[in-house]
Coordinates of C-alpha atoms in Angstrom, one line a residue:
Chain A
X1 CA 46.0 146.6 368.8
X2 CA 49.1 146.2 367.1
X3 CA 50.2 142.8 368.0
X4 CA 50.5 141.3 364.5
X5 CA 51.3 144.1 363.0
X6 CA 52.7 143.1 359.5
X7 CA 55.5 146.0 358.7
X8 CA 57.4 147.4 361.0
X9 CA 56.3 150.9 361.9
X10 CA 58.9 152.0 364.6
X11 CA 60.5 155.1 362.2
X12 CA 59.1 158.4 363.3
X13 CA 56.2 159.6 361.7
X14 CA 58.0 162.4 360.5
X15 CA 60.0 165.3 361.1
X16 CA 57.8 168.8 360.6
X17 CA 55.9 170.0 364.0
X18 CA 52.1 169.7 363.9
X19 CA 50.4 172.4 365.4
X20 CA 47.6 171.3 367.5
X21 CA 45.5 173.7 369.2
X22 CA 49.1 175.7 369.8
X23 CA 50.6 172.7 371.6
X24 CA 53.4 171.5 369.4
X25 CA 53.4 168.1 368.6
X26 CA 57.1 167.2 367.0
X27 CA 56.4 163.5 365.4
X28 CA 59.6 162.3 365.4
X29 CA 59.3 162.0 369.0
X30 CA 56.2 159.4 368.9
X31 CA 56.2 156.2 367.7
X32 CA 52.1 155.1 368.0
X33 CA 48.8 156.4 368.7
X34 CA 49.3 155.4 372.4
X35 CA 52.0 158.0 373.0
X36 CA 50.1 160.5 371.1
X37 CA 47.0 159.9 373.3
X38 CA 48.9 159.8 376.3
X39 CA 50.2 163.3 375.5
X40 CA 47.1 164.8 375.0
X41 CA 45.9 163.7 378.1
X42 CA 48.7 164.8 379.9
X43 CA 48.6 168.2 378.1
X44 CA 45.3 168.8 379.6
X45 CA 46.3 167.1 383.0
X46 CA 43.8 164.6 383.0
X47 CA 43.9 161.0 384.7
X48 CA 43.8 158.4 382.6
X49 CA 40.2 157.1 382.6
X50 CA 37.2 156.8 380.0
X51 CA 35.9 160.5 380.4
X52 CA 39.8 161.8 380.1
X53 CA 39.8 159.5 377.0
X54 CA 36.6 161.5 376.1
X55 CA 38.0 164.8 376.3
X56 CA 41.1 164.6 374.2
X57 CA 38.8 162.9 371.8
X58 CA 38.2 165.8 369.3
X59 CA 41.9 166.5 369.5
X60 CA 43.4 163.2 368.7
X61 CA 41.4 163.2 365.4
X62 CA 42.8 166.7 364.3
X63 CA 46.2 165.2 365.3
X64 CA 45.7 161.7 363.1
X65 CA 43.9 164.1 359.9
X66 CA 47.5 166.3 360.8
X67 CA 49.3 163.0 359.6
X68 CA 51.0 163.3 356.0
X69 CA 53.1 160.7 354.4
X70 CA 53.0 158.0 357.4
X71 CA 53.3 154.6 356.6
X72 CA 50.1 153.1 356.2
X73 CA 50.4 150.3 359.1
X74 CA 50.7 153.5 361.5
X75 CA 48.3 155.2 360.0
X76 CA 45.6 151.7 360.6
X77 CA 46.9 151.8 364.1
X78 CA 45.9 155.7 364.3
X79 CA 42.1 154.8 363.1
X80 CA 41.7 152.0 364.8
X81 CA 42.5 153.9 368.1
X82 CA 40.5 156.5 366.5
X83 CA 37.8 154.3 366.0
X84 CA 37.6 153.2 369.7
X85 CA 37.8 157.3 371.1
X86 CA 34.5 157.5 368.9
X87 CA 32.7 154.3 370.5
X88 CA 33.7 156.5 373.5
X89 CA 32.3 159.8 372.9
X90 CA 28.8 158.8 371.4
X91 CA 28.3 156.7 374.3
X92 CA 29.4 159.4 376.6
X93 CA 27.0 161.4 374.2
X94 CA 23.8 159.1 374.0
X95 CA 21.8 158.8 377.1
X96 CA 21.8 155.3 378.1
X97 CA 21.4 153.6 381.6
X98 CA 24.6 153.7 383.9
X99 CA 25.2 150.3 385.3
X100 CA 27.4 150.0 388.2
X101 CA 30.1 147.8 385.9
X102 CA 30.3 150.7 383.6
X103 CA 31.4 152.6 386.4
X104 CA 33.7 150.3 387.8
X105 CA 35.6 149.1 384.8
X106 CA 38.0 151.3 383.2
X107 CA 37.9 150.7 378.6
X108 CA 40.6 148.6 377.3
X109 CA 42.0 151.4 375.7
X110 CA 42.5 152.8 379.6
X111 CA 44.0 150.1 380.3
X112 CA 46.2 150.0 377.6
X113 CA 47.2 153.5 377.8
X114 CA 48.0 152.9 381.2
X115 CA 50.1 150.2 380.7
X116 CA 51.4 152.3 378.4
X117 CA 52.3 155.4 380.7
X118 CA 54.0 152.8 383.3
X119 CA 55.9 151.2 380.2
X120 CA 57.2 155.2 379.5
X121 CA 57.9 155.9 383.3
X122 CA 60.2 152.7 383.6
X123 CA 61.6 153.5 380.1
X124 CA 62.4 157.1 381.2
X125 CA 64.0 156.0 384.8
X126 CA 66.3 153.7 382.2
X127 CA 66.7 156.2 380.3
X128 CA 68.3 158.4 383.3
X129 CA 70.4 155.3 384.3
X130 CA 71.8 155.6 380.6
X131 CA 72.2 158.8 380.5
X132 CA 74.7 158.8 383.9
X133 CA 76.7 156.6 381.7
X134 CA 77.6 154.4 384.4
X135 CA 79.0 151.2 383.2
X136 CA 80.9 147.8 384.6
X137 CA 83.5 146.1 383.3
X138 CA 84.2 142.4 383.6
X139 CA 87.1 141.0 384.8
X140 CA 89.5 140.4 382.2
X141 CA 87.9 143.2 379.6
X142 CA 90.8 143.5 377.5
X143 CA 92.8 146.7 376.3
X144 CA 91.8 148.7 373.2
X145 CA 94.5 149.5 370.4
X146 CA 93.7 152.8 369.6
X147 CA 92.6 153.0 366.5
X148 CA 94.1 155.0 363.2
X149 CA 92.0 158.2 363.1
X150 CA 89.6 158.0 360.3
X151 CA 90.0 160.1 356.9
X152 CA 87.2 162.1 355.8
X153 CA 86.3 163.2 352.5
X154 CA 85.3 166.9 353.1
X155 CA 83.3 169.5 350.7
X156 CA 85.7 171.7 349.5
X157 CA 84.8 174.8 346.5
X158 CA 86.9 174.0 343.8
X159 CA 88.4 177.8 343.7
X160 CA 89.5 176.8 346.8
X161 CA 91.7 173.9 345.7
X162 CA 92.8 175.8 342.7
X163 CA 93.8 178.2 345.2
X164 CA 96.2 176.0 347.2
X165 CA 97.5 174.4 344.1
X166 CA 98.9 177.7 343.3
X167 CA 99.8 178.6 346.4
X168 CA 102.1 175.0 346.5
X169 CA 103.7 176.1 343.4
X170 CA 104.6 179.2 344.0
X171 CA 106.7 177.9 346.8
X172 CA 107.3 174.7 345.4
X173 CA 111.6 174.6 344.6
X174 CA 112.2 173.9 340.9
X175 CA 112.7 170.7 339.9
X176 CA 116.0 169.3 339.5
X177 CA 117.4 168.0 336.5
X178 CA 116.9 164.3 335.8
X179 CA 119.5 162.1 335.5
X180 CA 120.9 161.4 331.9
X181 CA 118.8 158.3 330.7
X182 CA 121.1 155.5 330.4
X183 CA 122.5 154.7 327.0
X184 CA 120.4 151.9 324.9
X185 CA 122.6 149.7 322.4
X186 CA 120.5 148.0 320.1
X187 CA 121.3 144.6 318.5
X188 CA 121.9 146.8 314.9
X189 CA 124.6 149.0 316.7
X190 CA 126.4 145.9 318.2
X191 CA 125.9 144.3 314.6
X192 CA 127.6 147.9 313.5
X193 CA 130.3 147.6 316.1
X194 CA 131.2 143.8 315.0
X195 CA 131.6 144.8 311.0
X196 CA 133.3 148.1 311.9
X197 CA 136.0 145.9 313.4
X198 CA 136.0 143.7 310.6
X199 CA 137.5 146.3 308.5
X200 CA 140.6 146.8 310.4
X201 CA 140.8 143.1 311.0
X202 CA 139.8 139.8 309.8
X203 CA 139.9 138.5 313.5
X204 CA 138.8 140.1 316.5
X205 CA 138.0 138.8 320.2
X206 CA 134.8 139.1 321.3
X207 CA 136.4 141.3 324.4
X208 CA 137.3 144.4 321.9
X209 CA 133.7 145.0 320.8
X210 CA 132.5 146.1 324.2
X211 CA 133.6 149.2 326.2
X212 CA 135.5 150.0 329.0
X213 CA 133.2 148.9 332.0
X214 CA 130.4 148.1 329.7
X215 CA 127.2 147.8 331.5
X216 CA 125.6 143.8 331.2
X217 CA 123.0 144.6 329.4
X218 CA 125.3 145.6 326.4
X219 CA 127.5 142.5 327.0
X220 CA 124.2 140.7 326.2
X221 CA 123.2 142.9 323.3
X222 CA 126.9 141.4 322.2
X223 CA 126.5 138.5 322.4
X224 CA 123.2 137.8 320.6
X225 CA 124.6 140.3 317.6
X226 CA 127.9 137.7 317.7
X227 CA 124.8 135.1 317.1
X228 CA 123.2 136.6 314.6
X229 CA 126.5 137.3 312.7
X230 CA 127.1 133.3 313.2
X231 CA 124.1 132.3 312.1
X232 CA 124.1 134.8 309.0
X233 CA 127.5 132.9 308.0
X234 CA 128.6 135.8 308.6
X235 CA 131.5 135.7 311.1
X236 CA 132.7 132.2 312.9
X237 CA 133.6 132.3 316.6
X238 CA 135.7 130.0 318.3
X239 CA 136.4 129.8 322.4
X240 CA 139.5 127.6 322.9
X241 CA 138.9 126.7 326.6
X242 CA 135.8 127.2 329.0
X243 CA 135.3 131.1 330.0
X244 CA 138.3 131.4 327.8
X245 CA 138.5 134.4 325.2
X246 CA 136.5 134.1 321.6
X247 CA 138.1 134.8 318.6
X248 CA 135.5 135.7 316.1
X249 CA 136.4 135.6 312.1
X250 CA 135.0 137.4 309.4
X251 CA 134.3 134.4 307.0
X252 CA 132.1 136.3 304.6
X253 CA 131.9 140.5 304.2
X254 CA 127.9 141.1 304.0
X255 CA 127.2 142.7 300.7
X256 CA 125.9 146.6 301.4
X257 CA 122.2 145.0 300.9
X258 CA 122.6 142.3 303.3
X259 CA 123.6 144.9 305.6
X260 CA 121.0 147.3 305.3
X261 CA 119.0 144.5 305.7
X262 CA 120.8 143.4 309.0
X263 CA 120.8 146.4 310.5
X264 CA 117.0 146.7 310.4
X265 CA 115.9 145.6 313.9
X266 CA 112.9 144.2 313.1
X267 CA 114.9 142.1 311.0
X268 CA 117.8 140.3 313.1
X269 CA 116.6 136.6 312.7
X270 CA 115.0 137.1 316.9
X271 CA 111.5 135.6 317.2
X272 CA 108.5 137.9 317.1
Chain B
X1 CA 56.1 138.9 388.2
X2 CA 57.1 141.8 387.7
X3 CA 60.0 142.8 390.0
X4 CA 63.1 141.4 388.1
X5 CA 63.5 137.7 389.3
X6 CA 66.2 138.1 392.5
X7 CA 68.8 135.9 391.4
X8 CA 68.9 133.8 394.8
X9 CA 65.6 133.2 394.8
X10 CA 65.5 132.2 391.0
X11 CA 68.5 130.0 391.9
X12 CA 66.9 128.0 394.3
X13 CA 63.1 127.8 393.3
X14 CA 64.4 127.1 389.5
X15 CA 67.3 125.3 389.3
X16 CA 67.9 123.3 392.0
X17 CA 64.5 123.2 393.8
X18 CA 64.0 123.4 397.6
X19 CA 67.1 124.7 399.7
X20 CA 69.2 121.7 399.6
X21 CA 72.1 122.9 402.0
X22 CA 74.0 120.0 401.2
X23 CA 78.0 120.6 401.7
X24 CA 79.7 119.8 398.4
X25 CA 83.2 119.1 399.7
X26 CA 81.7 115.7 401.8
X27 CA 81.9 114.0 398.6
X28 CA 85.2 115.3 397.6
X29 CA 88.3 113.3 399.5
X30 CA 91.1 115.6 400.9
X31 CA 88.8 118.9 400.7
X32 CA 89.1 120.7 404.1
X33 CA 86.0 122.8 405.2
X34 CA 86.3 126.5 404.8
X35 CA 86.9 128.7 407.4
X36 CA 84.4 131.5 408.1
X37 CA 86.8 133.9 407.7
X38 CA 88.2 132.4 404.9
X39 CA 85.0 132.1 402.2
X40 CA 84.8 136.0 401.6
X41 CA 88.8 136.1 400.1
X42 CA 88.4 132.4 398.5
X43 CA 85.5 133.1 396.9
X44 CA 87.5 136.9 395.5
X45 CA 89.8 134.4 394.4
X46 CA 87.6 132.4 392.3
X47 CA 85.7 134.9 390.8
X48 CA 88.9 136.8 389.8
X49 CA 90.4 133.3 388.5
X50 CA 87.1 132.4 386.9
X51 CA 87.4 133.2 382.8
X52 CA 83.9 133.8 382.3
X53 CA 80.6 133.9 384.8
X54 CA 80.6 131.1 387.4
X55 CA 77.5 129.4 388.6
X56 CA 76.7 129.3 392.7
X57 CA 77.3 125.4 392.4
X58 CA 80.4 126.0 391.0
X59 CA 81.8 128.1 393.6
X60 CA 80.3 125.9 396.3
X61 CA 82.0 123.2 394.9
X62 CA 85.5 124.8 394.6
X63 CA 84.9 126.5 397.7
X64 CA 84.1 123.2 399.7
X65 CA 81.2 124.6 401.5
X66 CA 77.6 124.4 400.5
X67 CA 75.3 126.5 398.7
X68 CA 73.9 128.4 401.3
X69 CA 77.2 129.9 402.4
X70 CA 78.0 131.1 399.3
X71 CA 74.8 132.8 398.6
X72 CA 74.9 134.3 402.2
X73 CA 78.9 135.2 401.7
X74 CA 78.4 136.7 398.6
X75 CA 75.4 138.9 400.2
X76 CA 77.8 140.1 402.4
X77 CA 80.2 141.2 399.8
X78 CA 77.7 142.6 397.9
X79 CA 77.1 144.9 400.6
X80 CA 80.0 146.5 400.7
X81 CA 80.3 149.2 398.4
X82 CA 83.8 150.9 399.3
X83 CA 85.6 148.6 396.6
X84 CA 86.5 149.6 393.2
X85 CA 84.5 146.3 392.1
X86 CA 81.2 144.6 393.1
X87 CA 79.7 141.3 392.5
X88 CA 77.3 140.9 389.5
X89 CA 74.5 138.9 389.2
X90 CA 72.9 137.1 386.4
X91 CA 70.1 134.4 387.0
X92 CA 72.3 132.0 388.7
X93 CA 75.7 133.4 387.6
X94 CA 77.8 135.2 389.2
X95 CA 81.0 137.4 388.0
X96 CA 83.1 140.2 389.2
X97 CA 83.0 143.2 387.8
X98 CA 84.5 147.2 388.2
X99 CA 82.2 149.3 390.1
X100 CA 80.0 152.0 388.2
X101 CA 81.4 154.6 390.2
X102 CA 84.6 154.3 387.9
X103 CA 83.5 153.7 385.2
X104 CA 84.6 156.8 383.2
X105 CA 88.4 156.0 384.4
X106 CA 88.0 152.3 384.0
X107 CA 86.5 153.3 380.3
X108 CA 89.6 155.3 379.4
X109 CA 92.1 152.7 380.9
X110 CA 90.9 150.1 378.4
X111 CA 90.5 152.6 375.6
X112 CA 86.9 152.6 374.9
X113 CA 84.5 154.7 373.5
X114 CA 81.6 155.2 375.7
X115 CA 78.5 153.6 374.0
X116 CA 75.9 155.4 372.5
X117 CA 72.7 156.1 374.3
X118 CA 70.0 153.9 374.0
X119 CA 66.6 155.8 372.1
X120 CA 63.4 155.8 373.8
X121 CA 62.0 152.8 371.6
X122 CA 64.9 150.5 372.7
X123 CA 64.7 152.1 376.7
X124 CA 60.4 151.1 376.3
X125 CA 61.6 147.4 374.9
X126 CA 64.4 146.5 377.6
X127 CA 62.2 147.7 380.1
X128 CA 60.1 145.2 379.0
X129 CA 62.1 142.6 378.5
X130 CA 63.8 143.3 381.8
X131 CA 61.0 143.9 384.1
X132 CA 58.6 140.9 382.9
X133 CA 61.2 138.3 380.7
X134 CA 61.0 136.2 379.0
X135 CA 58.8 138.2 376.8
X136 CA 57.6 137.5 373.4
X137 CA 57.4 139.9 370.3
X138 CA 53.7 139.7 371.0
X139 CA 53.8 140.7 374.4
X140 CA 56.4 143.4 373.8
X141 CA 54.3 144.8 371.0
X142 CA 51.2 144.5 372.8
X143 CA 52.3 147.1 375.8
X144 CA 54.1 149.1 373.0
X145 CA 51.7 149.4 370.7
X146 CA 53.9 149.5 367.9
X147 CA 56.0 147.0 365.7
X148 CA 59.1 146.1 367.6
X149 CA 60.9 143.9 365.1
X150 CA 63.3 146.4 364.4
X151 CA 64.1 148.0 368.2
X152 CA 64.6 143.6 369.0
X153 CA 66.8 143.4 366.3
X154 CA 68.9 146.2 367.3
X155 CA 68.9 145.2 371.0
X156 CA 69.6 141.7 370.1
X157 CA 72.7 142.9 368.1
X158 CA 74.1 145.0 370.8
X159 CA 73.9 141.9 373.1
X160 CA 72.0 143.4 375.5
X161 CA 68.6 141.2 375.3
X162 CA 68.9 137.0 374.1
X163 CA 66.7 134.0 372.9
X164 CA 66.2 132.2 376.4
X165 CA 63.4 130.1 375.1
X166 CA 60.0 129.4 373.2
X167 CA 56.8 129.4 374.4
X168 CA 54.5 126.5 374.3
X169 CA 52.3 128.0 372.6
X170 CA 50.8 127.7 368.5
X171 CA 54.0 128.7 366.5
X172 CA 56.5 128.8 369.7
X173 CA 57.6 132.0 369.3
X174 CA 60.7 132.8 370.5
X175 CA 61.0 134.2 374.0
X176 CA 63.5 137.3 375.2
X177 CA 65.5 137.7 378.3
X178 CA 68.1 139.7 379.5
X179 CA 72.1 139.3 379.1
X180 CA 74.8 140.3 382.0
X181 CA 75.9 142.7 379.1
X182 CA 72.5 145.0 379.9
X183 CA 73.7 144.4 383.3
X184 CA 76.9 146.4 382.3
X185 CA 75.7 148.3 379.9
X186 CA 74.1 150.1 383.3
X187 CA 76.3 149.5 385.7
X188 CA 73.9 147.2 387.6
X189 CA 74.7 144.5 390.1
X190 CA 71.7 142.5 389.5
X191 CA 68.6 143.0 387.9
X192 CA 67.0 143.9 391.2
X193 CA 68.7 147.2 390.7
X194 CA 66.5 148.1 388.3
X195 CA 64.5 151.4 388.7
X196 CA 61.5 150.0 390.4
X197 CA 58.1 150.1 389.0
X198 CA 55.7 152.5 390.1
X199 CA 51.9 152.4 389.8
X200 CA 49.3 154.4 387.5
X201 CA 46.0 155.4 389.3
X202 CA 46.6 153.5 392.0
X203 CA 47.3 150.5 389.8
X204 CA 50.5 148.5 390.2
X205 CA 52.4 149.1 386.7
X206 CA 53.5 145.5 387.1
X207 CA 49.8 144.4 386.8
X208 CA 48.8 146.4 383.9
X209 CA 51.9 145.5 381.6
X210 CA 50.8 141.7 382.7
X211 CA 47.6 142.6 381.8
X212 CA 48.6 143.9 378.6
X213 CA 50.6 141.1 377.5
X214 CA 48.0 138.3 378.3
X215 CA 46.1 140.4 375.7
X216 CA 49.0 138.9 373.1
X217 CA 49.3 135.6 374.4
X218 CA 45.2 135.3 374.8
X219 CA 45.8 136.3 370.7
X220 CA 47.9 133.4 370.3

């Protein structure tokens, strides 16, 4: 019947009840006409033979015009097996001469449906074996980790997460003061700092224009301000011996527009 | 068919032909003969030493004795059921294994989830598979009734069915058997524990699922 079946069929049918003669016939529970005939039969407590086939005939057809939205392989199978109840029932019908093979030999579709039922029966005492959950374990089966527990996304109402956002807050401790952010120098302060010098002195070391425990960062800042200065012609530095102390010169006072226009920090000779 | 194959008889009508008897350890120099008494613990040893399923040969080799004393030794340990392990059986393999009576404790020792029940579509195809194999997709579908590419695909995955073969047949297809997982999976010793098959209106249900898939291969 279904042996080359192009598309796999195995999904349930569906999921609503179909009411048949009051006997309720869940699909999702029957995969194929066989099971369905096999039912029927056993509804009315008949053995499975040509004239039980017979009997259930009229209601195997309500059953398979009962079918909505099964896929249309199944459906094939349903009229095919359909088909053959007919053949069936107008013979059964028809008055035609009884031969003694006719008697002996059951239809294929007996056959099949009884292969079928002894297919269920072992698939049902399986089933039972399963269902004790025995199991066996080999030698050496190796130890599970247990496994981190897995997070779920749940459905929550959003009033109820507004709700326990308020509820955090109004218990939450306020917030502590941050800490003081620390203190920037830009290159145009340093640059400041050097020609504020310069006016008390003509020479200065490089030492007296940082702080007291300066952090590195403003060393640096110095440093590349000294540069500039140097490279404006501004100041000249000299270090008499390695890590020794520079003495930086004012050669040339920057006129108040050179200044102005040194201070501006988009302008302190640094590549863009 | 339709019994499961029993695995000694498979072993000897299959593999090795007629009962050969012969003792292993005359061919292997300094090998003394086991002791009667001795086999039963020995062949414990083995099994518990083995890293995967040994074959009969195997352990009559190891053991120094010949085939027929294992088989008949590991009869008798099958037989005795008031050990927390038994002897399983697979075709001409052999392994140890916990006994199904623990197997809830033995499942929380190792930390594992007990699997999920098999639906009736994948009980229908093992029992199939089990009780005539090695079965084709035909066959199967031809006592089912219904498309069973999925149910094989889901059986193969969980390792409980396998590819043992092709039939010589027009397009070979590809021929199911059984694993020592299903086995397992069920708590079984051998396949001969298998529920047996009844009969339906006085028919032996082995006959009619034959019956049913020579319809498939007589399609073929």
């Amino acid at each position: 019947m279904s042996a080359g079946a192009p598309a796999p069929h195995t999904a349930p049918v569906g999921d609503s009840p179909i009411s048949l003669d009051g006997y309720q016939l869940r699909l999702a529970t029957f995969e194929g006409p066989l099971d369905v005939l096999l039912r029927l039969i056993e509804r009315e407590r008949l053995a499975i033979a040509e004239v039980s086939l017979v009997a259930v005939t009229d209601g195997f057809l309500a059953y398979t015009r009962e079918l909505r939205n099964a896929p249309p392989p199944l459906l094939a199978e349903f009229a095919a097996v359909a088909g053959r109840l007919l053949v069936l029932k107008s013979r059964s019908l028809l008055p035609r001469p009884t031969t003694a093979d006719d008697e002996a030999e059951p239809s294929d579709l007996a056959r099949e449906l009884a292969a079928h039922r002894a297919l269920r029966d072992a698939a049902v005492a399986l089933g039972e074996l399963d269902r004790l959950g025995l199991g066996s374990f080999p030698v050496g089966s190796s130890i599970q980790r247990p496994t981190e527990p897995e997070f779920r996304l749940v459905r929550h109402a959003p009033s109820l997460l507004a709700n326990a956002i308020r509820r955090r807050l109004a218990t939450s401790q306020p917030s502590r003061p941050h800490p003081p952010a620390p203190r920037v120098v830009s290159l145009a302060d340093m640059v400041r700092r050097f020609l504020g010098l310069f006016r008390q002195a003509s020479s200065v070391k490089f030492g007296d224009v940082l702080s007291v425990g300066s952090p590195r960062d403003e060393a640096l800042a110095a440093f590349l301000a000294l540069l500039i200065l140097i490279r404006r012609k501004i100041t000249h530095a000299n270090q008499s011996e390695l890590f020794g102390s520079i003495e930086v010169r004012l050669v040339e006072a920057p006129s108040s527009a050179m200044l102005a226009d040194l201070v501006r920090s988009d302008d302190l000779g640094l590549p863009r | 068919m339709n019994r499961p194959q029993r695995s000694g008889k498979q072993h000897d009508e299959a593999d090795v032909g007629p009962p050969p008897a012969r003792c292993v350890a005359a061919s292997l120099p300094g090998t003394e003969p086991t002791a009667d008494d001795e086999l039963p613990p020995l062949l414990e040893a083995l099994l518990l030493a083995a890293p995967e399923s040994a074959t009969v040969e195997q352990l009559a080799e190891a053991a120094g004795v010949s085939l027929d004393r294992v088989e008949s030794t590991l009869a008798d340990l099958s037989a005795t059921n008031h050990r927390g392990w038994q002897i399983v059986r697979h075709g001409d393999r052999v392994h140890l294994a916990t006994a199904p009576r623990f197997a809830e404790q033995v499942r929380r020792f190792l930390g594992l989830e007990r699997e999920s029940r098999l639906t009736g579509a994948s009980l229908e195809t093992l029992a199939i598979v089990a009780y005539r194999q090695p079965a084709t997709r035909a066959e199967i579908e031809a006592i089912r009734g219904v498309d069973c590419s999925g149910v094989l695909s889901t059986l193969l995955g969980r390792g409980l069915i396998e590819v043992v073969g092709r039939l010589e047949a027009l397009g070979n297809p590809m021929q199911y058997g059984t694993t020592p997982a299903l086995l397992q999976h069920f708590g079984l010793a051998s396949l001969d524990e298998l529920p047996p098959l009844g009969a339906i209106d006085g028919v032996a249900a082995s006959e009619l699922l034959d019956a049913r898939a020579a319809s498939a291969s007589d399609a073929v």
